[in-house]
């Protein structure tokens, strides 16, 4: 999360992408406030006025459509393109530092702070990182849903055309 950008995250802008911590009751709100203060202590060069994280009462959340679920696993080339084009990895490294980035994004890196966590019931449990086992996506040249076609010459006249077709993936194949 880029908590310095109050307008959204990376290429995604607007209310739905603003950094926020949601609470369900007074106890959770107090915990959120303490976590924010702990982060400021851990990163003394950050000023509270620069943090754009709002602490809000939890609204009703809706489950996203199926094509949004595990998007980074189902569409690694498109997600890799987005991640690269938006500068997501670079920005997260700039904000949090290389070691913290690697802790959350590289399954082979051990992270002391993530060995154990306390769950909602107050039980100490082993933390799970990358529990779906997703590989780091490689960026495709363009998102997979866009295909570009360029024509050649006809009768000595060079015709160049570019058509962008939006395709949908069905049973492993792309269709118009």
PDB file of C-alpha atoms in Angstrom:
ATOM      1  CA  UNK A   1       0.000   0.000   0.000  1.00  0.00           C
ATOM      2  CA  UNK A   2       1.158   3.512  -0.818  1.00  0.00           C
ATOM      3  CA  UNK A   3      -0.160   5.434   2.163  1.00  0.00           C
ATOM      4  CA  UNK A   4       1.181   8.757   0.835  1.00  0.00           C
ATOM      5  CA  UNK A   5      -1.240   8.852  -2.117  1.00  0.00           C
ATOM      6  CA  UNK A   6      -4.676   9.870  -0.893  1.00  0.00           C
ATOM      7  CA  UNK A   7      -6.156   9.616  -4.402  1.00  0.00           C
ATOM      8  CA  UNK A   8      -5.624   5.898  -4.948  1.00  0.00           C
ATOM      9  CA  UNK A   9      -2.982   3.271  -5.521  1.00  0.00           C
ATOM     10  CA  UNK A  10      -0.528   3.282  -8.433  1.00  0.00           C
ATOM     11  CA  UNK A  11      -2.588   3.557 -11.688  1.00  0.00           C
ATOM     12  CA  UNK A  12      -5.886   3.018  -9.886  1.00  0.00           C
ATOM     13  CA  UNK A  13      -7.397   6.277  -8.692  1.00  0.00           C
ATOM     14  CA  UNK A  14     -10.663   7.169  -7.005  1.00  0.00           C
ATOM     15  CA  UNK A  15     -12.520   6.508  -3.775  1.00  0.00           C
ATOM     16  CA  UNK A  16     -12.396   2.694  -4.080  1.00  0.00           C
ATOM     17  CA  UNK A  17      -8.579   2.766  -4.189  1.00  0.00           C
ATOM     18  CA  UNK A  18      -7.814   5.268  -1.437  1.00  0.00           C
ATOM     19  CA  UNK A  19      -5.680   3.903   1.423  1.00  0.00           C
ATOM     20  CA  UNK A  20      -7.840   3.173   4.451  1.00  0.00           C
ATOM     21  CA  UNK A  21      -8.105   0.983   7.529  1.00  0.00           C
ATOM     22  CA  UNK A  22     -11.635  -0.143   8.321  1.00  0.00           C
ATOM     23  CA  UNK A  23     -12.863  -0.952  11.817  1.00  0.00           C
ATOM     24  CA  UNK A  24     -15.964  -2.729  13.059  1.00  0.00           C
ATOM     25  CA  UNK A  25     -16.075  -1.475  16.637  1.00  0.00           C
ATOM     26  CA  UNK A  26     -14.320   0.860  19.072  1.00  0.00           C
ATOM     27  CA  UNK A  27     -11.713  -1.755  19.980  1.00  0.00           C
ATOM     28  CA  UNK A  28     -10.718  -2.235  16.331  1.00  0.00           C
ATOM     29  CA  UNK A  29     -10.602   1.555  15.820  1.00  0.00           C
ATOM     30  CA  UNK A  30      -8.242   1.870  18.810  1.00  0.00           C
ATOM     31  CA  UNK A  31      -6.049  -0.913  17.395  1.00  0.00           C
ATOM     32  CA  UNK A  32      -5.946   0.840  14.004  1.00  0.00           C
ATOM     33  CA  UNK A  33      -4.861   4.095  15.656  1.00  0.00           C
ATOM     34  CA  UNK A  34      -2.145   2.267  17.630  1.00  0.00           C
ATOM     35  CA  UNK A  35      -0.873   0.515  14.490  1.00  0.00           C
ATOM     36  CA  UNK A  36      -0.662   3.862  12.691  1.00  0.00           C
ATOM     37  CA  UNK A  37       1.327   5.332  15.612  1.00  0.00           C
ATOM     38  CA  UNK A  38       3.610   2.252  15.697  1.00  0.00           C
ATOM     39  CA  UNK A  39       4.346   2.683  11.993  1.00  0.00           C
ATOM     40  CA  UNK A  40       5.244   6.332  12.581  1.00  0.00           C
ATOM     41  CA  UNK A  41       7.632   5.255  15.360  1.00  0.00           C
ATOM     42  CA  UNK A  42       9.187   2.586  13.136  1.00  0.00           C
ATOM     43  CA  UNK A  43       9.637   5.105  10.282  1.00  0.00           C
ATOM     44  CA  UNK A  44      10.587   8.361  12.081  1.00  0.00           C
ATOM     45  CA  UNK A  45      11.202  10.250   8.815  1.00  0.00           C
ATOM     46  CA  UNK A  46       7.494   9.921   7.938  1.00  0.00           C
ATOM     47  CA  UNK A  47       5.281  12.749   9.111  1.00  0.00           C
ATOM     48  CA  UNK A  48       1.751  12.019  10.268  1.00  0.00           C
ATOM     49  CA  UNK A  49       0.445  14.869   8.089  1.00  0.00           C
ATOM     50  CA  UNK A  50       1.891  13.103   5.012  1.00  0.00           C
ATOM     51  CA  UNK A  51       0.069   9.829   5.697  1.00  0.00           C
ATOM     52  CA  UNK A  52      -3.161   9.711   3.719  1.00  0.00           C
ATOM     53  CA  UNK A  53      -4.539   6.594   5.431  1.00  0.00           C
ATOM     54  CA  UNK A  54      -8.036   7.238   6.675  1.00  0.00           C
ATOM     55  CA  UNK A  55      -9.452   5.188   9.544  1.00  0.00           C
ATOM     56  CA  UNK A  56     -13.099   4.569   8.705  1.00  0.00           C
ATOM     57  CA  UNK A  57     -16.048   2.623  10.019  1.00  0.00           C
ATOM     58  CA  UNK A  58     -16.278  -0.588   8.043  1.00  0.00           C
ATOM     59  CA  UNK A  59     -18.975  -0.358   5.362  1.00  0.00           C
ATOM     60  CA  UNK A  60     -20.669  -3.323   3.733  1.00  0.00           C
ATOM     61  CA  UNK A  61     -18.254  -5.013   1.344  1.00  0.00           C
ATOM     62  CA  UNK A  62     -19.320  -6.928  -1.736  1.00  0.00           C
ATOM     63  CA  UNK A  63     -17.548  -9.915  -3.231  1.00  0.00           C
ATOM     64  CA  UNK A  64     -16.056  -8.940  -6.578  1.00  0.00           C
ATOM     65  CA  UNK A  65     -17.056 -10.727  -9.759  1.00  0.00           C
ATOM     66  CA  UNK A  66     -15.385 -14.089 -10.447  1.00  0.00           C
ATOM     67  CA  UNK A  67     -13.011 -12.683 -13.089  1.00  0.00           C
ATOM     68  CA  UNK A  68     -11.506 -10.410 -10.399  1.00  0.00           C
ATOM     69  CA  UNK A  69     -10.808 -13.318  -8.013  1.00  0.00           C
ATOM     70  CA  UNK A  70      -7.142 -14.407  -8.136  1.00  0.00           C
ATOM     71  CA  UNK A  71      -6.639 -12.173 -11.180  1.00  0.00           C
ATOM     72  CA  UNK A  72      -2.858 -12.152 -10.713  1.00  0.00           C
ATOM     73  CA  UNK A  73      -2.822 -15.972 -10.896  1.00  0.00           C
ATOM     74  CA  UNK A  74      -5.306 -16.375 -13.764  1.00  0.00           C
ATOM     75  CA  UNK A  75      -3.790 -13.548 -15.861  1.00  0.00           C
ATOM     76  CA  UNK A  76      -0.112 -13.324 -14.902  1.00  0.00           C
ATOM     77  CA  UNK A  77       0.963 -11.582 -18.137  1.00  0.00           C
ATOM     78  CA  UNK A  78      -1.724  -8.903 -17.896  1.00  0.00           C
ATOM     79  CA  UNK A  79      -1.135  -8.411 -14.173  1.00  0.00           C
ATOM     80  CA  UNK A  80       2.625  -8.267 -14.768  1.00  0.00           C
ATOM     81  CA  UNK A  81       2.040  -5.642 -17.474  1.00  0.00           C
ATOM     82  CA  UNK A  82      -0.090  -3.562 -15.093  1.00  0.00           C
ATOM     83  CA  UNK A  83       2.396  -3.960 -12.245  1.00  0.00           C
ATOM     84  CA  UNK A  84       5.294  -2.918 -14.470  1.00  0.00           C
ATOM     85  CA  UNK A  85       3.524  -0.118 -16.372  1.00  0.00           C
ATOM     86  CA  UNK A  86       2.198   1.451 -13.174  1.00  0.00           C
ATOM     87  CA  UNK A  87       5.542   1.271 -11.418  1.00  0.00           C
ATOM     88  CA  UNK A  88       3.940  -0.672  -8.552  1.00  0.00           C
ATOM     89  CA  UNK A  89       7.035  -2.604  -7.453  1.00  0.00           C
ATOM     90  CA  UNK A  90       9.333   0.419  -7.683  1.00  0.00           C
ATOM     91  CA  UNK A  91       6.931   2.598  -5.705  1.00  0.00           C
ATOM     92  CA  UNK A  92       6.482  -0.021  -2.971  1.00  0.00           C
ATOM     93  CA  UNK A  93      10.274  -0.378  -2.686  1.00  0.00           C
ATOM     94  CA  UNK A  94      10.631   3.418  -2.529  1.00  0.00           C
ATOM     95  CA  UNK A  95       8.031   3.658   0.251  1.00  0.00           C
ATOM     96  CA  UNK A  96       8.793   0.592   2.363  1.00  0.00           C
ATOM     97  CA  UNK A  97      12.377  -0.306   1.392  1.00  0.00           C
ATOM     98  CA  UNK A  98      13.785  -3.275  -0.498  1.00  0.00           C
ATOM     99  CA  UNK A  99      13.899  -5.693   2.458  1.00  0.00           C
ATOM    100  CA  UNK A 100      10.260  -5.127   3.456  1.00  0.00           C
ATOM    101  CA  UNK A 101       9.184  -5.476  -0.188  1.00  0.00           C
ATOM    102  CA  UNK A 102      11.075  -8.770  -0.510  1.00  0.00           C
ATOM    103  CA  UNK A 103       9.579  -9.997   2.756  1.00  0.00           C
ATOM    104  CA  UNK A 104       6.059  -9.796   1.318  1.00  0.00           C
ATOM    105  CA  UNK A 105       6.812 -10.625  -2.336  1.00  0.00           C
ATOM    106  CA  UNK A 106       9.523 -13.302  -2.352  1.00  0.00           C
ATOM    107  CA  UNK A 107       8.479 -16.651  -0.904  1.00  0.00           C
ATOM    108  CA  UNK A 108      12.127 -17.662  -0.363  1.00  0.00           C
ATOM    109  CA  UNK A 109      12.952 -14.659   1.830  1.00  0.00           C
ATOM    110  CA  UNK A 110      12.479 -15.212   5.527  1.00  0.00           C
ATOM    111  CA  UNK A 111      10.791 -12.435   7.455  1.00  0.00           C
ATOM    112  CA  UNK A 112      11.212 -12.259  11.184  1.00  0.00           C
ATOM    113  CA  UNK A 113       8.188 -10.010  11.607  1.00  0.00           C
ATOM    114  CA  UNK A 114       5.979 -12.488   9.745  1.00  0.00           C
ATOM    115  CA  UNK A 115       6.897 -15.720  11.490  1.00  0.00           C
ATOM    116  CA  UNK A 116       3.957 -15.577  13.874  1.00  0.00           C
ATOM    117  CA  UNK A 117       0.912 -13.358  14.130  1.00  0.00           C
ATOM    118  CA  UNK A 118      -2.025 -13.100  16.474  1.00  0.00           C
ATOM    119  CA  UNK A 119      -5.354 -13.875  14.811  1.00  0.00           C
ATOM    120  CA  UNK A 120      -8.742 -12.318  15.564  1.00  0.00           C
ATOM    121  CA  UNK A 121      -9.307 -14.812  18.398  1.00  0.00           C
ATOM    122  CA  UNK A 122      -6.082 -13.749  20.125  1.00  0.00           C
ATOM    123  CA  UNK A 123      -4.307 -17.006  19.210  1.00  0.00           C
ATOM    124  CA  UNK A 124      -0.688 -16.911  18.063  1.00  0.00           C
ATOM    125  CA  UNK A 125      -0.499 -18.631  14.666  1.00  0.00           C
ATOM    126  CA  UNK A 126       2.146 -19.094  11.977  1.00  0.00           C
ATOM    127  CA  UNK A 127       1.903 -16.382   9.330  1.00  0.00           C
ATOM    128  CA  UNK A 128       1.212 -17.388   5.749  1.00  0.00           C
ATOM    129  CA  UNK A 129       3.003 -15.571   2.957  1.00  0.00           C
ATOM    130  CA  UNK A 130       2.020 -16.234  -0.643  1.00  0.00           C
ATOM    131  CA  UNK A 131      -0.224 -19.045   0.508  1.00  0.00           C
ATOM    132  CA  UNK A 132      -1.493 -19.597  -3.037  1.00  0.00           C
ATOM    133  CA  UNK A 133       2.066 -20.211  -4.234  1.00  0.00           C
ATOM    134  CA  UNK A 134       1.852 -17.672  -7.061  1.00  0.00           C
ATOM    135  CA  UNK A 135       5.021 -16.992  -9.009  1.00  0.00           C
ATOM    136  CA  UNK A 136       6.159 -13.425  -9.603  1.00  0.00           C
ATOM    137  CA  UNK A 137       4.391 -12.509 -12.862  1.00  0.00           C
ATOM    138  CA  UNK A 138       6.359 -11.665 -15.976  1.00  0.00           C
ATOM    139  CA  UNK A 139       5.010  -8.633 -17.776  1.00  0.00           C
ATOM    140  CA  UNK A 140       3.564  -9.229 -21.219  1.00  0.00           C
ATOM    141  CA  UNK A 141       4.182  -6.662 -23.960  1.00  0.00           C
ATOM    142  CA  UNK A 142       0.490  -5.696 -23.771  1.00  0.00           C
ATOM    143  CA  UNK A 143      -2.339  -7.047 -21.657  1.00  0.00           C
ATOM    144  CA  UNK A 144      -3.432 -10.392 -23.087  1.00  0.00           C
ATOM    145  CA  UNK A 145      -6.890  -9.117 -23.973  1.00  0.00           C
ATOM    146  CA  UNK A 146      -5.481  -6.683 -26.570  1.00  0.00           C
ATOM    147  CA  UNK A 147      -4.153  -7.978 -29.863  1.00  0.00           C
ATOM    148  CA  UNK A 148      -2.666  -5.669 -32.469  1.00  0.00           C
ATOM    149  CA  UNK A 149      -2.756  -6.526 -36.151  1.00  0.00           C
ATOM    150  CA  UNK A 150      -0.734  -4.606 -38.722  1.00  0.00           C
ATOM    151  CA  UNK A 151      -1.436  -5.001 -42.475  1.00  0.00           C
ATOM    152  CA  UNK A 152       1.035  -5.003 -45.376  1.00  0.00           C
ATOM    153  CA  UNK A 153       1.010  -3.794 -49.020  1.00  0.00           C
ATOM    154  CA  UNK A 154      -1.686  -4.476 -51.620  1.00  0.00           C
ATOM    155  CA  UNK A 155      -0.881  -3.937 -55.342  1.00  0.00           C
ATOM    156  CA  UNK A 156       2.212  -1.890 -54.622  1.00  0.00           C
ATOM    157  CA  UNK A 157       0.338   0.424 -52.236  1.00  0.00           C
ATOM    158  CA  UNK A 158       1.357   0.131 -48.667  1.00  0.00           C
ATOM    159  CA  UNK A 159      -1.636  -0.148 -46.390  1.00  0.00           C
ATOM    160  CA  UNK A 160      -0.994  -0.052 -42.704  1.00  0.00           C
ATOM    161  CA  UNK A 161      -3.803  -0.535 -40.299  1.00  0.00           C
ATOM    162  CA  UNK A 162      -3.960  -1.257 -36.646  1.00  0.00           C
ATOM    163  CA  UNK A 163      -6.899  -3.031 -35.162  1.00  0.00           C
ATOM    164  CA  UNK A 164      -7.305  -3.619 -31.480  1.00  0.00           C
ATOM    165  CA  UNK A 165      -9.638  -6.446 -30.691  1.00  0.00           C
ATOM    166  CA  UNK A 166     -10.923  -7.007 -27.221  1.00  0.00           C
ATOM    167  CA  UNK A 167     -10.986 -10.716 -26.674  1.00  0.00           C
ATOM    168  CA  UNK A 168     -12.303 -12.794 -23.848  1.00  0.00           C
ATOM    169  CA  UNK A 169     -10.778 -15.981 -22.630  1.00  0.00           C
ATOM    170  CA  UNK A 170     -13.127 -18.952 -22.828  1.00  0.00           C
ATOM    171  CA  UNK A 171     -12.002 -22.506 -22.182  1.00  0.00           C
ATOM    172  CA  UNK A 172      -8.375 -21.461 -22.513  1.00  0.00           C
ATOM    173  CA  UNK A 173      -8.857 -19.791 -25.928  1.00  0.00           C
ATOM    174  CA  UNK A 174      -9.354 -16.160 -26.873  1.00  0.00           C
ATOM    175  CA  UNK A 175     -12.568 -15.257 -28.721  1.00  0.00           C
ATOM    176  CA  UNK A 176     -13.991 -11.970 -30.054  1.00  0.00           C
TER     177      UNK A 176
END
